[in-house]
Amino acid sequence: MFGPVALVLFLALPGMVAFAQPSLRGFELERLDLNPGAEGSLLVGMGEMLRAGQFRLSAVGHYSHNPLVISREGEGSTPIVGGRATMHVAAAYALTNRLQLGVQLPVVALQRGEGTSRTGLTSPGSFGLGTPEVGLRLGLFDQNEKGGLDVAVEGAVGLPVGSVEGLGRDEGMRYMPRVMVGRRFGFIRAGLDVGLLVRPVARISELGPAGVHDVGNELRVGGALVSTGRRLRYEFNVRGMIPLSGQFGSAELLPGARYLVNPSLEVFALAGVGVGGAPGTPLFRVLAGGSFGDVTPRQGPGETSVKCDLGTAVDQVKECPDRDYDGDGVMNGVDSCWDKSGDVSRGGCPRADTDTDGIEDSLDACPTEPGDAARQGCPMRDQDKDNVEDEQDSCPAEPGPAENRGCPLKDRDKDGIENDQDECPDEPGPAERKGCPEEDSDKDKVPNRIDVCAMEPGPETNQGCPEHEVPLLSIEPRQLKLINGAKVYFDPNGARIQQRSFVVLDWVVKVMREHPEIPRVVVGAHTDDRGFADDLRRSSQQRAEEVRRYLIAKGVASERLVARGYGPDRPVDSNATSIGRENNRRVDFKIIRNGEEATDAP
């Protein structure tokens, strides 16, 4: 009986012990995150942005010592994770000059610590995937030659897809909005990075207050000083954490160096120490790696371009202002002859006077042609020898008086207007038309502006119409005037146009269609004063609109016609006589020019 029971206990006991063994809860242990664009610091955002279309891919291997340690009374400190080697991949791509996408992916390659017998916890996995992070950075301001700051904001999201056993995953999503500010001071750039990490709050083990610390929300602050303008650059990074949910604070100091191998490859290494009890803060950390892509930093205000060290600078004066390529003691930025050795007193140029005019070449605007000092060493240019300098001569190849800007007085079309004031120098025309001839479509020597029959030749005495026709209107500057007894008749006390008026209105249609230069015409209907004024205005408006409809039906564009009923308000004769009243009962056609209002038509 005792034998079978003992056998069962012997087989079940290890499983019962394992079942009772405390374990670590899932959380992201790694505290190191990279600056994917790395235009300034490798670890701290400084407000800098890649240019549109540029990308950078970085691969970093790093080792952290004692990133997770527990302390127990009477037992000292025991490393749960004594050493951790991680491969960290980061990439950045600039969608525009102001918008940059960044991604990071840590992978735990090796992780070791004390065994279960000492820690009382299950050992974490030796390798696994960390928490991938995706961020979008928006550049707000750029430092320029006049000063200012580099300012950017970013929102990043950590995805809970890492390895729980490898301490590479929180229990949910993690978020980190951040603000980055930076400024260049000559060959030094300084920056500050402040972010709020929002992550699931949890105690990572059940060992109690004397066990492993909590994790939760925290404020992450980073500062950096970096050198600029050289292939070999140095940086000093400080990264700290201020807890917001009961955990311990921490900080890391990480100085390092980076070297630009060529325009597409950079290598770097950093090492530093950590202080504080927050999980993930190592006793020391060492990291090294390389970046590929658009890794040559752009030249900032007050900086020397790294291209000067690479030998790829195109404009040595602007890109390498603090270099002295000709060795004359005058820096390129202020050396007027940066490729020739000269004197400091001559701005870095040698003394030379090629044209022997007594003015040094460095001060001579025309060093190969003798001239006087008043023209900065240049001779007087006067190609046509008219004593008017070519720079002030409107006709440098033709002699002319100075009062005519060096041009000869000419009048090719013999219209009495000089060519330089004649808008049509090859066609005679009156001065009021700036020397251009008047339009005459039918070539009858009657200008279109007064030609009632613009498409048929006729004498001016007949309004430009053929002699067999009797025009019923004339074209005046302000109106189409009815002539030869023409008048528009309506039915008594009504608005219907009498048939005998159709021939008159057809002449109006003819002129409007043949003269598109007439912009608009106000069809004005008038009455005598017999009756109530408001009734007369209303009936005259109806008559004006009836005439407008007739003209539109005959092919005149509606936007060229405005109907106005004036009633008795604008008499042209006395209403005391029957003849006067007859004259006041009329329809007129006033021309409205550009800029005039139809309501103000005379």
Coordinates of C-alpha atoms in Angstrom, one line a residue:
M1 CA 0.0 0.0 0.0
F2 CA 2.8 2.4 0.9
G3 CA 4.7 1.7 -2.3
P4 CA 2.1 2.8 -4.8
V5 CA 1.3 6.0 -2.8
A6 CA 5.0 6.9 -2.6
L7 CA 5.3 6.3 -6.3
V8 CA 2.4 8.7 -7.1
L9 CA 3.8 11.4 -4.8
F10 CA 7.2 11.0 -6.4
L11 CA 5.8 11.5 -9.9
A12 CA 3.4 14.4 -9.0
L13 CA 5.6 16.4 -6.7
P14 CA 7.7 18.1 -9.4
G15 CA 4.6 19.2 -11.2
M16 CA 3.1 20.5 -8.0
V17 CA 6.2 22.4 -7.3
A18 CA 6.3 23.9 -10.8
F19 CA 2.6 24.8 -10.5
A20 CA 3.3 26.6 -7.3
Q21 CA 6.4 28.4 -8.6
P22 CA 5.8 32.2 -9.0
S23 CA 6.3 33.5 -12.5
L24 CA 6.9 37.0 -14.0
R25 CA 4.0 38.7 -15.6
G26 CA 4.3 39.8 -19.2
F27 CA 5.9 43.3 -19.6
E28 CA 8.3 45.1 -21.9
L29 CA 11.7 45.2 -20.1
E30 CA 13.7 47.2 -22.7
R31 CA 14.0 50.9 -22.0
L32 CA 16.2 51.8 -24.9
D33 CA 14.6 53.4 -27.9
L34 CA 16.4 54.9 -30.8
N35 CA 15.9 58.2 -32.7
P36 CA 15.1 56.6 -36.2
G37 CA 16.0 59.7 -38.2
A38 CA 19.2 60.3 -36.1
E39 CA 19.9 63.6 -37.9
G40 CA 21.1 64.9 -34.5
S41 CA 21.4 62.4 -31.7
L42 CA 21.1 58.6 -32.0
L43 CA 18.9 58.3 -28.9
V44 CA 17.3 61.7 -28.3
G45 CA 14.9 63.6 -30.6
M46 CA 16.1 67.1 -31.3
G47 CA 13.3 68.5 -33.5
E48 CA 15.3 67.6 -36.6
M49 CA 13.7 66.1 -39.7
L50 CA 14.9 64.2 -42.8
R51 CA 14.2 65.9 -46.1
A52 CA 11.3 64.6 -48.3
G53 CA 12.1 61.2 -49.9
Q54 CA 15.1 60.5 -47.6
F55 CA 15.4 57.3 -45.6
R56 CA 17.6 55.9 -42.9
L57 CA 17.9 52.3 -41.8
S58 CA 19.9 51.5 -38.6
A59 CA 20.9 48.1 -37.0
V60 CA 22.2 48.3 -33.5
G61 CA 23.5 45.5 -31.2
H62 CA 23.6 46.3 -27.5
Y63 CA 24.3 44.6 -24.2
S64 CA 22.8 45.7 -20.9
H65 CA 24.1 44.4 -17.6
N66 CA 21.7 43.6 -14.7
P67 CA 18.6 45.3 -16.3
L68 CA 16.2 43.5 -13.8
V69 CA 17.3 42.9 -10.2
I70 CA 15.4 42.1 -7.0
S71 CA 16.4 42.8 -3.5
R72 CA 15.3 40.8 -0.4
E73 CA 16.0 41.5 3.3
G74 CA 19.0 39.5 4.4
E75 CA 19.6 38.1 1.0
G76 CA 21.0 41.1 -1.0
S77 CA 20.3 41.7 -4.6
T78 CA 19.6 38.9 -7.1
P79 CA 19.6 39.5 -10.8
I80 CA 16.5 38.0 -12.5
V81 CA 18.1 39.2 -15.8
G82 CA 21.8 39.5 -15.3
G83 CA 22.7 40.1 -18.9
R84 CA 20.7 40.8 -22.0
A85 CA 21.9 41.1 -25.7
T86 CA 19.5 42.8 -28.1
M87 CA 19.5 43.5 -31.8
H88 CA 17.6 46.7 -32.4
V89 CA 16.4 47.7 -35.9
A90 CA 15.1 51.2 -36.7
A91 CA 14.0 52.9 -39.9
A92 CA 12.8 56.4 -40.8
Y93 CA 11.3 57.7 -44.1
A94 CA 10.4 61.3 -44.8
L95 CA 7.0 61.6 -46.5
T96 CA 7.5 65.3 -46.8
N97 CA 9.9 67.9 -45.3
R98 CA 7.5 68.1 -42.4
L99 CA 6.3 64.6 -42.0
Q100 CA 8.4 61.5 -41.1
L101 CA 7.5 57.9 -40.4
G102 CA 9.6 55.9 -38.0
V103 CA 9.5 52.2 -37.0
Q104 CA 11.6 50.3 -34.4
L105 CA 11.9 46.5 -33.7
P106 CA 13.9 45.1 -30.8
V107 CA 14.8 41.4 -30.9
V108 CA 16.2 39.7 -27.7
A109 CA 19.1 37.5 -28.9
L110 CA 20.4 36.3 -25.5
Q111 CA 19.1 36.7 -22.0
R112 CA 20.5 35.1 -18.8
G113 CA 20.0 35.4 -15.0
E114 CA 20.0 33.5 -11.8
G115 CA 18.1 30.3 -11.6
T116 CA 14.8 29.6 -10.0
S117 CA 16.4 28.3 -6.8
R118 CA 17.8 31.8 -6.0
T119 CA 15.1 34.1 -7.4
G120 CA 12.0 32.2 -6.5
L121 CA 10.7 33.1 -10.0
T122 CA 10.5 31.2 -13.2
S123 CA 13.5 32.2 -15.4
P124 CA 12.6 34.4 -18.4
G125 CA 13.1 33.1 -21.9
S126 CA 16.6 33.4 -23.4
F127 CA 15.4 35.1 -26.6
G128 CA 12.3 36.5 -28.3
L129 CA 10.7 39.4 -30.1
G130 CA 10.4 42.8 -28.4
T131 CA 7.7 45.4 -28.7
P132 CA 7.5 46.8 -32.2
E133 CA 6.9 50.6 -32.3
V134 CA 5.5 52.8 -35.1
G135 CA 5.7 56.6 -34.9
L136 CA 4.7 59.6 -37.0
R137 CA 6.7 62.8 -36.5
L138 CA 5.6 66.2 -37.5
G139 CA 8.0 69.1 -37.9
L140 CA 6.6 72.4 -36.7
F141 CA 9.5 74.9 -36.9
D142 CA 13.1 74.9 -38.4
Q143 CA 16.1 76.9 -37.2
N144 CA 17.3 79.2 -40.0
E145 CA 20.0 81.8 -40.5
K146 CA 18.0 84.3 -38.4
G147 CA 17.7 81.9 -35.4
G148 CA 14.7 80.1 -34.0
L149 CA 14.4 76.4 -32.9
D150 CA 13.9 73.0 -34.4
V151 CA 10.6 71.9 -33.0
A152 CA 8.7 68.6 -33.7
V153 CA 6.0 66.5 -32.2
E154 CA 5.5 62.8 -32.5
G155 CA 3.0 60.1 -31.6
A156 CA 4.2 56.5 -31.3
V157 CA 2.4 53.3 -30.7
G158 CA 3.9 50.0 -29.2
L159 CA 2.2 46.9 -30.4
P160 CA 1.6 44.0 -27.9
V161 CA 3.0 41.3 -30.2
G162 CA 6.4 40.6 -28.6
S163 CA 7.5 37.6 -26.6
V164 CA 5.9 37.3 -23.1
E165 CA 8.6 34.7 -22.0
G166 CA 11.4 37.0 -23.3
L167 CA 10.0 40.0 -21.3
G168 CA 9.3 41.8 -24.6
R169 CA 5.6 42.6 -24.4
D170 CA 3.2 44.6 -22.2
E171 CA -0.3 43.3 -21.5
G172 CA -1.8 45.8 -23.9
M173 CA -1.0 48.7 -26.2
R174 CA 1.5 51.3 -25.2
Y175 CA 1.4 54.9 -26.4
M176 CA 4.0 57.7 -26.3
P177 CA 3.3 61.3 -27.4
R178 CA 6.4 63.5 -27.3
V179 CA 7.8 66.9 -28.0
M180 CA 11.3 67.5 -29.3
V181 CA 13.2 70.9 -29.3
G182 CA 16.7 71.5 -30.6
R183 CA 19.0 74.3 -31.6
R184 CA 22.5 74.7 -33.1
F185 CA 25.2 76.8 -31.5
G186 CA 28.0 76.8 -34.1
F187 CA 29.5 73.3 -34.1
I188 CA 27.4 72.2 -31.1
R189 CA 23.7 71.2 -31.3
A190 CA 21.6 70.8 -28.1
G191 CA 18.2 69.2 -27.8
L192 CA 15.5 68.2 -25.3
D193 CA 13.0 65.4 -25.7
V194 CA 10.0 65.0 -23.4
G195 CA 7.5 62.1 -23.8
L196 CA 4.6 60.6 -21.9
L197 CA 4.7 56.8 -21.9
V198 CA 1.2 55.3 -21.3
R199 CA 1.3 51.6 -20.7
P200 CA -0.6 49.0 -18.7
V201 CA 0.0 49.4 -14.9
A202 CA 0.9 46.1 -13.2
R203 CA 3.0 44.4 -10.6
I204 CA 5.3 42.2 -12.6
S205 CA 5.4 39.5 -9.8
E206 CA 3.6 38.4 -6.7
L207 CA 6.5 38.4 -4.4
G208 CA 5.3 41.4 -2.5
P209 CA 6.8 44.9 -1.8
A210 CA 10.2 43.4 -1.3
G211 CA 10.2 41.8 -4.7
V212 CA 10.3 43.1 -8.3
H213 CA 9.1 46.6 -8.8
D214 CA 5.9 47.8 -10.5
V215 CA 5.7 49.1 -14.1
G216 CA 3.2 51.7 -15.4
N217 CA 2.9 55.2 -16.8
E218 CA 5.9 57.4 -16.7
L219 CA 7.4 60.6 -18.0
R220 CA 10.5 60.1 -20.2
V221 CA 12.9 63.0 -20.5
G222 CA 16.0 63.1 -22.7
G223 CA 18.7 65.6 -23.3
A224 CA 21.7 65.6 -25.7
L225 CA 24.7 67.6 -26.8
V226 CA 26.2 66.6 -30.2
S227 CA 29.0 68.0 -32.3
T228 CA 28.4 68.8 -36.0
G229 CA 30.3 69.5 -39.2
R230 CA 32.8 66.6 -39.1
R231 CA 32.9 63.0 -40.2
L232 CA 33.8 62.0 -36.7
R233 CA 31.1 63.3 -34.3
Y234 CA 30.5 63.0 -30.6
E235 CA 27.4 63.0 -28.6
F236 CA 26.4 63.0 -24.9
N237 CA 23.0 61.7 -24.0
V238 CA 21.1 61.8 -20.7
R239 CA 17.9 59.8 -20.5
G240 CA 15.7 59.8 -17.4
M241 CA 12.3 58.5 -16.2
I242 CA 9.9 60.1 -13.8
P243 CA 7.3 57.6 -12.6
L244 CA 3.6 58.4 -12.5
S245 CA 2.3 55.1 -11.1
G246 CA 4.4 54.1 -8.0
Q247 CA 7.5 52.7 -9.5
F248 CA 11.1 53.7 -9.0
G249 CA 12.7 56.5 -11.1
S250 CA 15.9 56.0 -13.2
A251 CA 18.4 57.6 -15.5
E252 CA 21.1 56.6 -17.9
L253 CA 24.2 58.5 -19.2
L254 CA 25.3 57.4 -22.7
P255 CA 28.2 59.2 -24.4
G256 CA 29.3 58.0 -27.7
A257 CA 30.9 58.6 -31.1
R258 CA 29.8 58.1 -34.7
Y259 CA 31.8 58.1 -37.9
L260 CA 30.6 58.7 -41.5
V261 CA 32.3 56.1 -43.7
N262 CA 30.8 57.4 -46.9
P263 CA 27.7 59.4 -47.9
S264 CA 25.5 56.2 -47.4
L265 CA 27.1 54.5 -44.4
E266 CA 27.7 55.6 -40.8
V267 CA 29.0 53.5 -37.9
F268 CA 28.7 54.4 -34.2
A269 CA 29.2 53.1 -30.6
L270 CA 27.9 54.3 -27.3
A271 CA 28.5 53.1 -23.7
G272 CA 27.2 54.3 -20.3
V273 CA 25.9 53.6 -16.9
G274 CA 22.4 53.6 -15.4
V275 CA 21.1 54.6 -12.0
G276 CA 17.8 53.8 -10.3
G277 CA 15.7 50.7 -9.6
A278 CA 13.1 50.9 -12.4
P279 CA 12.9 47.6 -14.3
G280 CA 14.9 47.8 -17.5
T281 CA 17.6 50.2 -16.1
P282 CA 21.0 48.4 -16.5
L283 CA 24.0 48.8 -14.4
F284 CA 25.8 49.7 -17.6
R285 CA 25.0 49.4 -21.3
V286 CA 27.2 49.1 -24.4
L287 CA 25.9 49.4 -27.9
A288 CA 27.3 49.6 -31.5
G289 CA 25.9 49.6 -35.0
G290 CA 25.6 51.2 -38.3
S291 CA 23.1 53.2 -40.4
F292 CA 22.5 53.0 -44.1
G293 CA 20.7 55.3 -46.6
D294 CA 20.7 59.1 -46.5
V295 CA 23.0 59.4 -43.5
T296 CA 25.0 62.5 -44.5
P297 CA 23.7 65.2 -42.2
R298 CA 22.6 68.4 -44.0
Q299 CA 24.4 71.6 -43.3
G300 CA 22.7 73.8 -40.6
P301 CA 23.0 77.5 -39.9
G302 CA 26.5 78.4 -38.7
E303 CA 27.8 74.9 -39.4
T304 CA 30.4 73.5 -41.8
S305 CA 29.0 70.8 -44.1
V306 CA 30.3 67.2 -43.4
K307 CA 30.8 67.1 -47.2
C308 CA 33.9 69.1 -46.7
D309 CA 35.5 66.2 -44.9
L310 CA 34.2 63.8 -47.5
G311 CA 35.6 65.9 -50.3
T312 CA 32.1 66.1 -52.0
A313 CA 31.4 69.7 -51.3
V314 CA 30.3 71.6 -54.4
D315 CA 30.3 75.2 -53.2
Q316 CA 33.3 75.4 -50.9
V317 CA 32.6 79.0 -49.9
K318 CA 29.1 78.2 -48.6
E319 CA 29.6 74.7 -47.5
C320 CA 33.1 75.0 -46.0
P321 CA 33.2 78.6 -44.6
D322 CA 35.7 77.7 -41.8
R323 CA 38.3 76.0 -44.0
D324 CA 41.3 77.7 -45.7
Y325 CA 41.9 75.8 -48.9
D326 CA 44.5 78.3 -50.3
G327 CA 46.4 78.5 -47.0
D328 CA 46.5 82.3 -46.9
G329 CA 45.1 82.7 -43.4
V330 CA 41.7 83.9 -44.7
M331 CA 38.8 81.4 -44.2
N332 CA 36.8 80.4 -47.2
G333 CA 33.7 82.2 -46.0
V334 CA 35.3 85.6 -46.2
D335 CA 38.0 84.9 -48.8
S336 CA 37.1 86.6 -52.1
C337 CA 39.7 84.4 -53.8
W338 CA 39.4 81.2 -51.9
D339 CA 41.3 79.2 -54.5
K340 CA 44.3 81.6 -54.7
S341 CA 46.6 82.6 -51.9
G342 CA 46.5 86.4 -51.2
D343 CA 46.7 89.1 -48.6
V344 CA 44.3 89.5 -45.6
S345 CA 44.1 93.2 -46.4
R346 CA 42.8 92.3 -49.9
G347 CA 40.2 89.9 -48.7
G348 CA 42.4 86.9 -49.5
C349 CA 43.1 87.9 -53.1
P350 CA 46.6 88.6 -54.6
R351 CA 47.4 92.1 -55.9
A352 CA 46.6 92.2 -59.6
D353 CA 45.7 94.8 -62.3
T354 CA 45.3 92.9 -65.6
D355 CA 44.1 95.9 -67.6
T356 CA 46.6 98.4 -66.0
D357 CA 43.9 100.9 -65.3
G358 CA 45.1 101.5 -61.8
I359 CA 42.3 99.6 -60.2
E360 CA 43.1 96.2 -58.6
D361 CA 41.3 93.2 -60.2
S362 CA 39.6 92.4 -56.8
L363 CA 38.0 95.8 -57.0
D364 CA 37.7 96.1 -60.8
A365 CA 34.3 95.1 -62.2
C366 CA 35.9 94.8 -65.7
P367 CA 39.4 93.5 -64.9
T368 CA 40.4 92.9 -68.5
E369 CA 39.3 96.3 -69.9
P370 CA 40.6 99.6 -68.7
G371 CA 38.2 102.1 -67.3
D372 CA 37.8 104.8 -64.7
A373 CA 37.0 104.5 -61.0
A374 CA 33.6 106.2 -61.5
R375 CA 32.5 103.1 -63.5
Q376 CA 34.2 100.6 -61.1
G377 CA 37.0 100.1 -63.6
C378 CA 34.8 99.5 -66.7
P379 CA 34.9 101.6 -69.9
M380 CA 31.9 103.6 -71.1
R381 CA 29.8 101.4 -73.4
D382 CA 28.4 103.3 -76.3
Q383 CA 27.9 101.0 -79.3
D384 CA 26.2 103.6 -81.5
K385 CA 28.5 106.5 -80.4
D386 CA 25.6 108.8 -79.5
N387 CA 27.1 109.7 -76.1
V388 CA 24.4 107.7 -74.3
E389 CA 25.7 104.7 -72.3
D390 CA 24.4 101.4 -73.5
E391 CA 22.9 100.7 -70.1
Q392 CA 20.7 103.8 -70.4
D393 CA 20.3 103.6 -74.2
S394 CA 17.0 102.1 -75.3
C395 CA 18.4 101.9 -78.9
P396 CA 22.1 100.9 -78.3
A397 CA 22.6 100.1 -82.0
E398 CA 21.0 103.3 -83.4
P399 CA 22.2 106.8 -82.5
G400 CA 19.7 109.2 -80.9
P401 CA 19.5 112.1 -78.5
A402 CA 19.6 111.6 -74.8
E403 CA 16.2 113.2 -74.3
N404 CA 14.8 110.4 -76.4
R405 CA 16.6 107.7 -74.4
G406 CA 19.2 107.3 -77.2
C407 CA 16.7 106.4 -79.9
P408 CA 16.3 108.2 -83.2
L409 CA 13.1 110.3 -83.7
K410 CA 11.1 108.2 -86.2
D411 CA 7.6 108.0 -87.5
R412 CA 7.3 105.1 -89.9
D413 CA 3.6 105.5 -90.6
K414 CA 3.7 109.3 -91.0
D415 CA 0.8 109.9 -88.6
G416 CA 2.6 112.5 -86.6
I417 CA 3.2 110.2 -83.6
E418 CA 6.7 109.0 -82.9
N419 CA 7.3 105.2 -83.0
D420 CA 8.1 104.9 -79.3
Q421 CA 4.7 106.5 -78.4
D422 CA 2.8 104.9 -81.3
E423 CA 1.1 101.6 -80.4
C424 CA 0.7 100.9 -84.1
P425 CA 3.9 102.3 -85.6
D426 CA 3.3 100.8 -89.0
E427 CA -0.3 101.9 -89.4
P428 CA -1.4 105.6 -89.3
G429 CA -4.0 106.5 -86.7
P430 CA -5.2 109.5 -84.7
A431 CA -3.6 110.5 -81.5
E432 CA -6.8 109.8 -79.5
R433 CA -6.3 106.1 -80.5
K434 CA -2.6 106.2 -79.6
G435 CA -1.6 106.0 -83.3
C436 CA -3.7 103.0 -84.2
P437 CA -6.2 103.1 -87.1
E438 CA -9.9 102.7 -86.4
E439 CA -11.6 99.5 -87.3
D440 CA -13.5 99.5 -90.6
S441 CA -14.8 96.0 -91.3
D442 CA -16.5 96.8 -94.6
K443 CA -13.7 99.1 -95.8
D444 CA -16.1 102.0 -96.6
K445 CA -13.9 104.5 -94.7
V446 CA -16.6 104.8 -92.1
P447 CA -15.2 103.5 -88.8
N448 CA -17.1 100.7 -87.1
R449 CA -17.8 102.9 -84.0
I450 CA -20.3 105.0 -86.1
D451 CA -21.1 102.5 -88.9
V452 CA -24.7 101.2 -88.5
C453 CA -24.1 98.7 -91.4
A454 CA -20.6 97.5 -90.3
M455 CA -20.7 94.6 -92.8
E456 CA -22.0 96.5 -95.9
P457 CA -20.2 99.5 -97.4
G458 CA -22.0 102.8 -97.6
P459 CA -21.3 106.5 -97.3
E460 CA -20.9 108.2 -93.9
T461 CA -23.9 110.5 -94.8
N462 CA -26.1 107.4 -94.7
Q463 CA -24.6 106.1 -91.4
G464 CA -22.3 103.8 -93.3
C465 CA -25.3 101.9 -94.9
P466 CA -25.9 101.3 -98.7
E467 CA -27.6 104.3 -100.3
H468 CA -30.8 102.2 -101.1
E469 CA -31.4 101.6 -97.4
V470 CA -32.8 104.1 -94.9
P471 CA -31.2 103.4 -91.5
L472 CA -33.6 104.1 -88.6
L473 CA -30.9 104.7 -86.0
S474 CA -27.4 106.1 -85.5
I475 CA -24.6 105.1 -83.2
E476 CA -23.5 107.7 -80.8
P477 CA -21.0 107.4 -77.9
R478 CA -23.7 107.0 -75.3
Q479 CA -26.7 105.7 -77.1
L480 CA -28.3 104.0 -80.1
K481 CA -30.4 107.0 -81.3
L482 CA -33.6 106.5 -83.3
I483 CA -33.6 108.7 -86.4
N484 CA -35.7 109.4 -89.5
G485 CA -38.9 109.5 -87.5
A486 CA -38.4 106.0 -86.0
K487 CA -40.3 105.2 -82.9
V488 CA -41.5 102.2 -80.9
Y489 CA -45.3 102.0 -80.6
F490 CA -47.4 99.9 -78.1
D491 CA -51.1 99.1 -77.8
P492 CA -52.9 101.9 -75.9
N493 CA -52.9 101.2 -72.1
G494 CA -50.9 98.0 -72.8
A495 CA -47.4 96.6 -73.3
R496 CA -47.8 94.7 -76.6
I497 CA -45.5 96.0 -79.3
Q498 CA -47.3 97.1 -82.4
Q499 CA -46.2 95.4 -85.6
R500 CA -45.2 98.7 -87.3
S501 CA -42.4 98.9 -84.6
F502 CA -40.8 95.6 -85.6
V503 CA -38.7 97.2 -88.4
V504 CA -37.3 99.7 -85.9
L505 CA -36.4 97.1 -83.4
D506 CA -34.8 94.9 -86.1
W507 CA -32.4 97.8 -86.8
V508 CA -31.4 97.7 -83.1
V509 CA -30.9 93.9 -83.4
K510 CA -28.7 94.4 -86.5
V511 CA -26.4 96.9 -84.8
M512 CA -26.1 94.9 -81.6
R513 CA -25.1 91.8 -83.5
E514 CA -22.7 93.5 -85.8
H515 CA -21.1 95.5 -82.9
P516 CA -20.0 93.1 -80.2
E517 CA -17.8 95.9 -78.7
I518 CA -21.0 97.5 -77.4
P519 CA -21.1 95.8 -73.9
R520 CA -24.6 96.5 -72.7
V521 CA -27.6 98.5 -73.6
V522 CA -30.3 99.8 -71.3
V523 CA -33.8 99.6 -72.9
G524 CA -35.5 102.6 -71.3
A525 CA -39.3 103.1 -71.5
H526 CA -40.7 106.5 -70.7
T527 CA -44.3 108.0 -70.4
D528 CA -45.9 111.4 -70.1
D529 CA -47.2 112.6 -66.7
R530 CA -50.9 111.7 -67.2
G531 CA -51.8 109.3 -64.5
F532 CA -50.4 108.1 -61.1
A533 CA -46.5 108.0 -61.1
D534 CA -46.3 104.5 -59.7
D535 CA -48.7 103.1 -62.2
L536 CA -46.8 104.8 -65.0
R537 CA -43.5 103.4 -63.8
R538 CA -45.0 99.9 -63.6
S539 CA -46.5 100.0 -67.1
S540 CA -43.3 101.5 -68.6
Q541 CA -41.3 98.7 -66.9
Q542 CA -43.6 96.2 -68.6
R543 CA -43.0 97.9 -72.0
A544 CA -39.2 97.9 -71.5
E545 CA -39.2 94.2 -70.7
E546 CA -41.4 93.5 -73.7
V547 CA -38.9 95.2 -76.0
R548 CA -36.0 93.3 -74.3
R549 CA -37.7 90.0 -74.9
Y550 CA -38.2 90.9 -78.6
L551 CA -34.5 91.7 -79.0
I552 CA -33.4 88.5 -77.2
A553 CA -35.8 86.5 -79.4
K554 CA -34.0 88.0 -82.4
G555 CA -30.6 86.8 -81.3
V556 CA -29.2 89.5 -78.9
A557 CA -27.5 87.9 -75.8
S558 CA -29.6 88.5 -72.7
E559 CA -26.7 89.6 -70.6
R560 CA -26.2 92.6 -73.0
L561 CA -29.7 94.0 -72.3
V562 CA -31.2 95.6 -69.3
A563 CA -34.9 96.8 -69.1
R564 CA -35.7 99.9 -67.1
G565 CA -39.1 101.6 -66.8
Y566 CA -38.7 105.3 -65.9
G567 CA -42.4 106.3 -66.1
P568 CA -42.6 110.2 -66.1
D569 CA -39.3 110.7 -64.3
R570 CA -37.1 111.7 -67.3
P571 CA -39.1 113.9 -69.7
V572 CA -37.4 115.4 -72.7
D573 CA -40.1 117.9 -73.5
S574 CA -42.9 119.8 -71.8
N575 CA -46.0 117.8 -70.7
A576 CA -48.1 120.9 -71.2
T577 CA -48.6 120.3 -74.9
S578 CA -49.8 117.3 -76.8
I579 CA -46.6 117.3 -79.0
G580 CA -44.5 117.5 -75.8
R581 CA -46.3 114.6 -74.3
E582 CA -45.9 112.6 -77.5
N583 CA -42.1 113.2 -77.4
N584 CA -42.0 112.1 -73.8
R585 CA -43.7 108.8 -74.6
R586 CA -40.7 107.0 -76.1
V587 CA -38.2 104.1 -75.9
D588 CA -34.5 104.8 -75.9
F589 CA -31.4 102.6 -76.0
K590 CA -28.5 103.9 -73.8
I591 CA -25.1 102.3 -74.0
I592 CA -23.5 101.2 -70.7
R593 CA -19.7 101.1 -70.8
N594 CA -17.5 98.9 -68.6
G595 CA -17.6 100.0 -64.9
E596 CA -20.9 101.8 -65.2
E597 CA -24.1 100.6 -63.4
A598 CA -27.2 100.1 -65.4
T599 CA -29.2 101.9 -62.8
D600 CA -27.1 105.0 -63.4
A601 CA -27.5 105.1 -67.2
P602 CA -28.0 108.6 -68.4

